[in-house]
Short mmCIF file of C-alpha atoms in Angstrom, two decimals:
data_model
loop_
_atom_site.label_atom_id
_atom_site.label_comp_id
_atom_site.label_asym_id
_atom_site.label_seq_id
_atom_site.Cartn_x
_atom_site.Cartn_y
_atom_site.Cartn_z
CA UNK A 1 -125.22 203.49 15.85
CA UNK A 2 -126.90 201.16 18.08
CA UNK A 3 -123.75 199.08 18.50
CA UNK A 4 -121.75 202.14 19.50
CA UNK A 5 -124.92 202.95 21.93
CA UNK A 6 -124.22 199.26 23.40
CA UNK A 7 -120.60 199.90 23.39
CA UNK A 8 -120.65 202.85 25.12
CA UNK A 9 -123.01 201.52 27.79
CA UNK A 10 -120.77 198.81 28.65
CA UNK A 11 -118.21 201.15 29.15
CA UNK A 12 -119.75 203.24 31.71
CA UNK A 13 -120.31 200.71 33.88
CA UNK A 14 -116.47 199.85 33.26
CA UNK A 15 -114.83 202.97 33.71
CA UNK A 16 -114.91 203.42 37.36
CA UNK A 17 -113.50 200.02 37.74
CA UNK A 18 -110.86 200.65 35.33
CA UNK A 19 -110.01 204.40 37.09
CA UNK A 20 -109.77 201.93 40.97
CA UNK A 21 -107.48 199.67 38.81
CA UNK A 22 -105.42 202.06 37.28
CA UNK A 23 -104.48 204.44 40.04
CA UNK A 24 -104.64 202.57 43.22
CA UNK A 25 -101.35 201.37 44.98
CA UNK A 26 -97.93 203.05 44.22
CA UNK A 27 -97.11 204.41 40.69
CA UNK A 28 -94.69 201.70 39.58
CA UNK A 29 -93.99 198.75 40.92
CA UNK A 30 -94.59 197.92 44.80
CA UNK A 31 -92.46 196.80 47.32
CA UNK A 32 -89.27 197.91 46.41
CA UNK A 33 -89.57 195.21 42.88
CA UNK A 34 -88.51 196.67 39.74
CA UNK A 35 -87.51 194.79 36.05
CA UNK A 36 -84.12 195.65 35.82
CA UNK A 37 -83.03 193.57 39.60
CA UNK A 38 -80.88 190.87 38.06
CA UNK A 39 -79.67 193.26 35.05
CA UNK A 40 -76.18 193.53 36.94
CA UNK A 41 -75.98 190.31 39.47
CA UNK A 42 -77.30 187.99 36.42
CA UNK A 43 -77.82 189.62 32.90
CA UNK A 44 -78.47 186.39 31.70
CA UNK A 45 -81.62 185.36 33.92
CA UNK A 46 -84.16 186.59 32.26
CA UNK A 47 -83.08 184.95 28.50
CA UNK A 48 -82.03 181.57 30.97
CA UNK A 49 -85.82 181.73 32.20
CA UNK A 50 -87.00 181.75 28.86
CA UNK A 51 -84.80 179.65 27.01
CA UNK A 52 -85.88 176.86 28.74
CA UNK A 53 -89.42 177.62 29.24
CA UNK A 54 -90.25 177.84 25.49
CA UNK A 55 -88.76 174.12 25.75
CA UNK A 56 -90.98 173.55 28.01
CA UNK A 57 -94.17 174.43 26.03
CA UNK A 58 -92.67 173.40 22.65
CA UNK A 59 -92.90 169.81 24.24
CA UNK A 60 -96.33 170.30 26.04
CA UNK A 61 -98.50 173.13 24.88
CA UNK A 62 -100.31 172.72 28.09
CA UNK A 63 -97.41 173.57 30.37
CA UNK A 64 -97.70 177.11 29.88
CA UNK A 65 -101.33 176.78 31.35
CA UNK A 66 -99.48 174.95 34.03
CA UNK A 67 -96.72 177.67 35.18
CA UNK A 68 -98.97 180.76 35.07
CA UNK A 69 -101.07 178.87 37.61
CA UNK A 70 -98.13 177.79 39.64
CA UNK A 71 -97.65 181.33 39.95
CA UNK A 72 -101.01 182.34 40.93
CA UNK A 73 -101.13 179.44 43.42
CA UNK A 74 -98.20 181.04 44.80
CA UNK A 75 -99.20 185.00 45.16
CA UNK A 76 -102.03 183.82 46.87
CA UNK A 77 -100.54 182.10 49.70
CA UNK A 78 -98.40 183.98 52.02
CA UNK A 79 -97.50 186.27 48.75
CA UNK A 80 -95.52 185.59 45.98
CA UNK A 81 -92.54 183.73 47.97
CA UNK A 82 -92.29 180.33 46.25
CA UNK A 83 -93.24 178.16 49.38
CA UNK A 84 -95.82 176.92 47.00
CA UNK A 85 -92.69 174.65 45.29
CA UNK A 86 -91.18 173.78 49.20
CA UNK A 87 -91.44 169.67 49.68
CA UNK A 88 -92.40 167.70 52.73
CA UNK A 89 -89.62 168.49 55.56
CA UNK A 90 -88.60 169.02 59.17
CA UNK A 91 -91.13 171.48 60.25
CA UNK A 92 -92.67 172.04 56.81
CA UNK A 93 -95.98 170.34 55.50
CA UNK A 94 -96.09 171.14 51.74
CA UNK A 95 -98.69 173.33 50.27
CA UNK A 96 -98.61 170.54 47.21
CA UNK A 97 -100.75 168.45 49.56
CA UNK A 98 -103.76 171.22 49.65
CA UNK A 99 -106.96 170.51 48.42
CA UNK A 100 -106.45 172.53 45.68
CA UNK A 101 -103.08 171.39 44.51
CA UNK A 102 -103.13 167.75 45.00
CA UNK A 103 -103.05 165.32 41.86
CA UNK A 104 -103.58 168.77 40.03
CA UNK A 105 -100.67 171.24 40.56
CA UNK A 106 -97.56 170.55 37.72
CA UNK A 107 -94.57 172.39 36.21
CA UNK A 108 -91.88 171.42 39.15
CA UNK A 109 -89.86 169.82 37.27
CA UNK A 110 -89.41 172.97 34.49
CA UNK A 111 -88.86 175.27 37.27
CA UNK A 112 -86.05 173.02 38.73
CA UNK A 113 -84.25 173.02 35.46
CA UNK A 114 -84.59 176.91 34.94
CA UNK A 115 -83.38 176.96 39.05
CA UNK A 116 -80.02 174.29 38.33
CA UNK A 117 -79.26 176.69 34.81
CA UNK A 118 -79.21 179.42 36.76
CA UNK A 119 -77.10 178.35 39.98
CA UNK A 120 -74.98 177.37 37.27
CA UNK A 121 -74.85 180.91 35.75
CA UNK A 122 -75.51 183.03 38.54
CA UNK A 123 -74.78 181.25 42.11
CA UNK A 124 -77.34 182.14 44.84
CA UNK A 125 -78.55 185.02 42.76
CA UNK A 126 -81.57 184.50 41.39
CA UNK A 127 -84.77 183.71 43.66
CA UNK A 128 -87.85 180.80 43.13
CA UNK A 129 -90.14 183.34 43.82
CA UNK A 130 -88.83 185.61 40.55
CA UNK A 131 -88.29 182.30 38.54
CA UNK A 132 -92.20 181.93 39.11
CA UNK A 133 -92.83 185.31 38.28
CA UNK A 134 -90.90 185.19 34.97
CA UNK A 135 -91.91 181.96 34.01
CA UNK A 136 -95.88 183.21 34.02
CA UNK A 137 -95.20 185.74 32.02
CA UNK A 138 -93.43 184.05 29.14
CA UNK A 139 -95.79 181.02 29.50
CA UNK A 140 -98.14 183.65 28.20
CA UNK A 141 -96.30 185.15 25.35
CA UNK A 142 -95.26 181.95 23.65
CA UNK A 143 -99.35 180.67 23.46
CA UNK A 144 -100.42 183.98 21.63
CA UNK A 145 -100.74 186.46 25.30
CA UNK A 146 -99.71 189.70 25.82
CA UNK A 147 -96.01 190.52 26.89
CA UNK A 148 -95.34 192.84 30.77
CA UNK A 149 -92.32 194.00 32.32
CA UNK A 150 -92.03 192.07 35.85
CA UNK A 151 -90.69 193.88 38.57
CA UNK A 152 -88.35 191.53 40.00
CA UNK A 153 -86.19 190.92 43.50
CA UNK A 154 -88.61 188.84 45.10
CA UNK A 155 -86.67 186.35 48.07
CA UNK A 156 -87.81 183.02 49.14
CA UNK A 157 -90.31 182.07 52.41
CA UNK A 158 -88.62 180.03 55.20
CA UNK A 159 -91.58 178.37 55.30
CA UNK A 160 -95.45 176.64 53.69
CA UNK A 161 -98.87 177.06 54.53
CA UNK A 162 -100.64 173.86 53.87
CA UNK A 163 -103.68 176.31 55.83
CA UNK A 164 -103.32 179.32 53.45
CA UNK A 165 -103.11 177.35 50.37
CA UNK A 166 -106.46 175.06 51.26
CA UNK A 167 -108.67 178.31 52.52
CA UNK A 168 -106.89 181.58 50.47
CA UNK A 169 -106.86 180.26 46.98
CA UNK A 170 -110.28 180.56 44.73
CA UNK A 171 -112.04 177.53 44.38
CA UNK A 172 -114.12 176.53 40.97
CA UNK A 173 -117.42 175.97 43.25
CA UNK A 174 -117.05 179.29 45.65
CA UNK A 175 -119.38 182.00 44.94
CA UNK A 176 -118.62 185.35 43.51
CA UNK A 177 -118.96 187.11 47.06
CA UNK A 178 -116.43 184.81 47.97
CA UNK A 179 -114.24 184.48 45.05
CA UNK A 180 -113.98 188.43 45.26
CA UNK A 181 -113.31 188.72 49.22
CA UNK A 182 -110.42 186.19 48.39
CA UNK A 183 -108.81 188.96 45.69
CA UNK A 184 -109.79 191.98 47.80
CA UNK A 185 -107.91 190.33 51.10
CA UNK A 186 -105.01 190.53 48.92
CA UNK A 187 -105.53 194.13 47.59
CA UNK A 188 -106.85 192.87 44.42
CA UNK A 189 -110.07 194.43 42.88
CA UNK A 190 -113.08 193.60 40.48
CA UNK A 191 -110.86 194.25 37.05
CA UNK A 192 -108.42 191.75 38.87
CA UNK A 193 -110.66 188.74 39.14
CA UNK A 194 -112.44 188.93 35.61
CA UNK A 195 -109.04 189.68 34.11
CA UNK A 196 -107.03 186.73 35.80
CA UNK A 197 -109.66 184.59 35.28
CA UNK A 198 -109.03 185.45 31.85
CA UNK A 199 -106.18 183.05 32.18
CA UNK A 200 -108.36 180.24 31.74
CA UNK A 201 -108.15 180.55 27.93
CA UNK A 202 -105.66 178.26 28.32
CA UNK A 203 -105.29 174.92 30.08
CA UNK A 204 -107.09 171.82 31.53
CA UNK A 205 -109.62 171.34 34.07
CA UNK A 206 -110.52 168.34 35.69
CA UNK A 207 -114.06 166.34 35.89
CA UNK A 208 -113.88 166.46 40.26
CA UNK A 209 -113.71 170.50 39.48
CA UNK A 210 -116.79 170.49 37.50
CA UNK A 211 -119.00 167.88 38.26
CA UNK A 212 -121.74 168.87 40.59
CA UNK A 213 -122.64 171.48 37.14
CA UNK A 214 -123.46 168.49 35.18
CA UNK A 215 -125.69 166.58 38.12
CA UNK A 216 -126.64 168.85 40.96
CA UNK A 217 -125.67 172.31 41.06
CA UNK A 218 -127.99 173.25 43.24
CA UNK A 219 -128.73 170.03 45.73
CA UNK A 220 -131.89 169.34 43.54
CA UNK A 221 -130.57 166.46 41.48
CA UNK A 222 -131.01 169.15 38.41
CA UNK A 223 -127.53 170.03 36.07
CA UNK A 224 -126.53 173.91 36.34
CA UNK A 225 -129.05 175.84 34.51
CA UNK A 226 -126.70 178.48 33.09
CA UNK A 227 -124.88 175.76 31.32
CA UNK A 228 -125.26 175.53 27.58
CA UNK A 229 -127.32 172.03 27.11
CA UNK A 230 -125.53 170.49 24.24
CA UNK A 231 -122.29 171.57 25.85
CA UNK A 232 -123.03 170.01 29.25
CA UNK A 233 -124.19 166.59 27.31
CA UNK A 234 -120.82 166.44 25.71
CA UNK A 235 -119.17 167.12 28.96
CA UNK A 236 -120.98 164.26 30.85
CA UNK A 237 -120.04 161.24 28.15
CA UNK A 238 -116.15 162.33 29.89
CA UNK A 239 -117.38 163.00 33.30
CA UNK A 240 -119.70 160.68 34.40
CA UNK A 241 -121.63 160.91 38.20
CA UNK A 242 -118.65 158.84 40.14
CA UNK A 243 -115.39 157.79 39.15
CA UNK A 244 -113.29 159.94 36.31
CA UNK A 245 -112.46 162.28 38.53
CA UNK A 246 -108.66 163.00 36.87
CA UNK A 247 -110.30 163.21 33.27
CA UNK A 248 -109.51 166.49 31.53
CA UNK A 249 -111.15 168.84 30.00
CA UNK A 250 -110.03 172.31 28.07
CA UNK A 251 -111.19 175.40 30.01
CA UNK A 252 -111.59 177.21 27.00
CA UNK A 253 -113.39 174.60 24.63
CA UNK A 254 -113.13 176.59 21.17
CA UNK A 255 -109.13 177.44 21.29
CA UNK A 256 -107.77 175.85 24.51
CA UNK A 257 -103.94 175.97 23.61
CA UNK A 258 -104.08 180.02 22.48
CA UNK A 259 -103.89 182.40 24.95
CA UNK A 260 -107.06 184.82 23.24
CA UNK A 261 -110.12 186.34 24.59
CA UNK A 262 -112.64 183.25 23.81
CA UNK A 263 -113.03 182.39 27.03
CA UNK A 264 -115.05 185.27 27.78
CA UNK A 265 -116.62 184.58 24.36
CA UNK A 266 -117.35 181.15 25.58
CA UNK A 267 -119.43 182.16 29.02
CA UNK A 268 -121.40 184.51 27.30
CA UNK A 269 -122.82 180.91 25.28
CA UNK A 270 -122.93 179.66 28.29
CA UNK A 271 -119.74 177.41 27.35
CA UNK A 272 -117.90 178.65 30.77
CA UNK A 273 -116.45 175.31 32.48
CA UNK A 274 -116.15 176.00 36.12
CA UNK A 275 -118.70 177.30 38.02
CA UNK A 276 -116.87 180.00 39.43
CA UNK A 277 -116.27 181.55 35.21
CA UNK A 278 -119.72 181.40 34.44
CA UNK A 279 -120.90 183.05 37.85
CA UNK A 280 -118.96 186.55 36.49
CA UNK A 281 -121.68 186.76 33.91
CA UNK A 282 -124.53 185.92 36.50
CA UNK A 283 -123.99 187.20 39.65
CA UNK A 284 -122.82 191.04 39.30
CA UNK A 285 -123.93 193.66 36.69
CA UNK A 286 -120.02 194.94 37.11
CA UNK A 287 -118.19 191.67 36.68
CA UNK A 288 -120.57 190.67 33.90
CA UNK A 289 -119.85 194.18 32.43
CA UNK A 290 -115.98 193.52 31.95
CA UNK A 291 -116.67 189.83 30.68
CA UNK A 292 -119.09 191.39 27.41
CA UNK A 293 -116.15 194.02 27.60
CA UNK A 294 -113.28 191.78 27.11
CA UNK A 295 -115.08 189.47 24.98
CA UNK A 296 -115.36 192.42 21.97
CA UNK A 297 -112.18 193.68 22.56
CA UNK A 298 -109.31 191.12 22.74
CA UNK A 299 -106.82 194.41 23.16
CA UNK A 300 -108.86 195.59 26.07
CA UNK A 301 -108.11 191.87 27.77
CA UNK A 302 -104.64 191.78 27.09
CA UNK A 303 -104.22 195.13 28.83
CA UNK A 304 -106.07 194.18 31.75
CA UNK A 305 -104.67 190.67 32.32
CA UNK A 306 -100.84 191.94 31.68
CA UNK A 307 -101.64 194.85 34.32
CA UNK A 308 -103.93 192.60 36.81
CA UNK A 309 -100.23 189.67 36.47
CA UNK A 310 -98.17 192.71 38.05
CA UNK A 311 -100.17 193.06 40.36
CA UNK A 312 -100.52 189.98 41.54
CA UNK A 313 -97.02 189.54 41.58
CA UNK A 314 -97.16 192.16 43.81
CA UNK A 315 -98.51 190.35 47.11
CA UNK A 316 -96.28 190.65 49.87
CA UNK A 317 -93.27 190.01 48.31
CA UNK A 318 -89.95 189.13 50.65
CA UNK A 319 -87.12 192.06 49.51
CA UNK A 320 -83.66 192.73 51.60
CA UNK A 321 -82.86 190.29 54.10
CA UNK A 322 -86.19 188.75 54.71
CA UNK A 323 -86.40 184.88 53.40
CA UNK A 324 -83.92 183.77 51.72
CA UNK A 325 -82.20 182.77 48.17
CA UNK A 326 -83.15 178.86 47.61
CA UNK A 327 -80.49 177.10 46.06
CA UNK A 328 -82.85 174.33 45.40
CA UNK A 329 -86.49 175.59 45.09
CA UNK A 330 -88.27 172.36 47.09
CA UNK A 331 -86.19 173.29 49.92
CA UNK A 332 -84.48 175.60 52.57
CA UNK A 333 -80.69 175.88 52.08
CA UNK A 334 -80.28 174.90 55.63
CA UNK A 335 -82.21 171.58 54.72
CA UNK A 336 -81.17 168.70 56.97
#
């Protein structure tokens, strides 16, 4: 009984969330996206897309980690228009120099394979933007996540944002205010941010992005003191005050290559890597509410994250004659 009473108490501070996430925005899919897009012009995308993704993971487990964050770091610049994979050029400074992308972003090299088999199939048919998109989503199925439908018909930007993608994307060390104003700008709620955070149950995080935890969270010289003790020791023998900064580390340290719901698991032990998971437990009765939430019902997580993907891939996306078709995804077909 008392669990139940615990359950159910959880829940109530849940359920108005869950009611903003489920009806707000159109029924469907927005902005004129739907699955079935390349069903005519290429039938064979979608199995092309995967095909070579599940290469891509069967070689490197961590890859799939890798293209569902490509993805993110995509939506939230500019929406999800694949200027996030444009390189260097004539009036284009590439977002892979940002702050948050540099020595850190990966996975170019799968999506121009998926991009060459399908010019091959399907000439300037299928866009970056929805290779992205599809890519995400079976990155997730093939390490254990749940499956979506993704609208598709995304085009490509004519353009970067070197600006958008140093100042729009979440940052490990941002606060929750700020983390959330980041997902709201983009018409992305509460249920969004614990749930795509959830996406750190798989993957690799680097020392620089954790650091100032182990030594001086605060500017007192004093580790972070929401951090599990014996975790944070381990964490310093690979991360040490200077120097290291490229050394890895699993975001989810009990089952880092399965896509499950012990990340959330994890925080509530205080086991969360980056600041900015273990600051959804912390900082707001409602965020902290869907972590305990997710973390007893895997089901509940896998709902929320495959729901919270769509609509991220949702952000402003370029349809009809806006942006273009790359033929190459690093750059714009009238490339000189």
């Amino acid at each position: 009984m008392a669990t139940s009473m615990v359950c159910l108490a959880v829940l109530c501070l849940v359920s108005p969330l869950l009611l903003a996430g489920s009806v707000r925005g159109n029924p469907g899919y927005g902005g004129g996206l739907f699955p079935q897009f390349y069903d005519h012009s290429c039938p064979q995308a979608k199995h092309i897309v995967h095909s070579i993704v599940a290469q891509a993971v069967a070689r490197e487990t961590r890859m799939a980690a890798s293209l569902v964050r490509l993805h993110f770091h995509d939506c939230f610049v500019k929406g999800c228009d694949a200027s996030v994979l444009l390189d260097n050029g004539t009036n284009i400074v590439s977002e892979k120099g940002s702050n948050p992308n540099k020595n850190s972003i990966r996975g170019f090299e799968v999506v121009d394979q998926i991009k060459g088999a399908l010019e091959a199939a399907c000439p300037g048919t299928v866009s970056c933007a929805d290779i992205l998109a599809l890519a995400a989503r079976d990155s997730t199925i093939l390490v254990g996540g749940p499956y979506w439908d993704v609208p598709l018909g995304r085009r490509d930007s004519l353009g970067a944002s070197i600006q958008g993608s140093n100042n729009d994307i979440p940052a490990p060390n941002n606060t929750l205010p700020t983390i959330i104003t980041k997902f709201k700008r983009l018409g992305l709620n509460l249920v969004d941010v614990v749930a795509l955070s959830g996406g750190h149950t798989i993957g690799l995080s680097r020392c620089t992005s954790f650091r100032q935890r182990l030594y001086n969270q605060s500017g007192n010289g004093l580790a972070d003191s929401t951090l599990d003790m014996s975790y944070a020791a381990q964490l310093r023998q690979g991360c040490p005050r200077s120097g290291g900064d490229n050394n890895l580390f699993p975001l989810d340290v009990v089952t880092s290559t399965k896509f499950d719901n012990f990340y959330f698991k994890n925080i509530l032990a205080g086991r969360g890597l980056l600041s900015s998971d273990e600051v959804l437990l912390t900082k707001s009765a409602e965020t902290a509410a869907l972590v305990k939430a997710y973390a007893d019902d895997v089901h509940l997580f896998f709902q929320h994250f495959a729901q919270s993907m769509v609509n991220m891939g949702n952000i402003m996306p370029l349809t009809g004659s806006k942006g273009e078709i790359r033929k190459n995804c690093r750059r714009l077909n009238n490339f000189h």
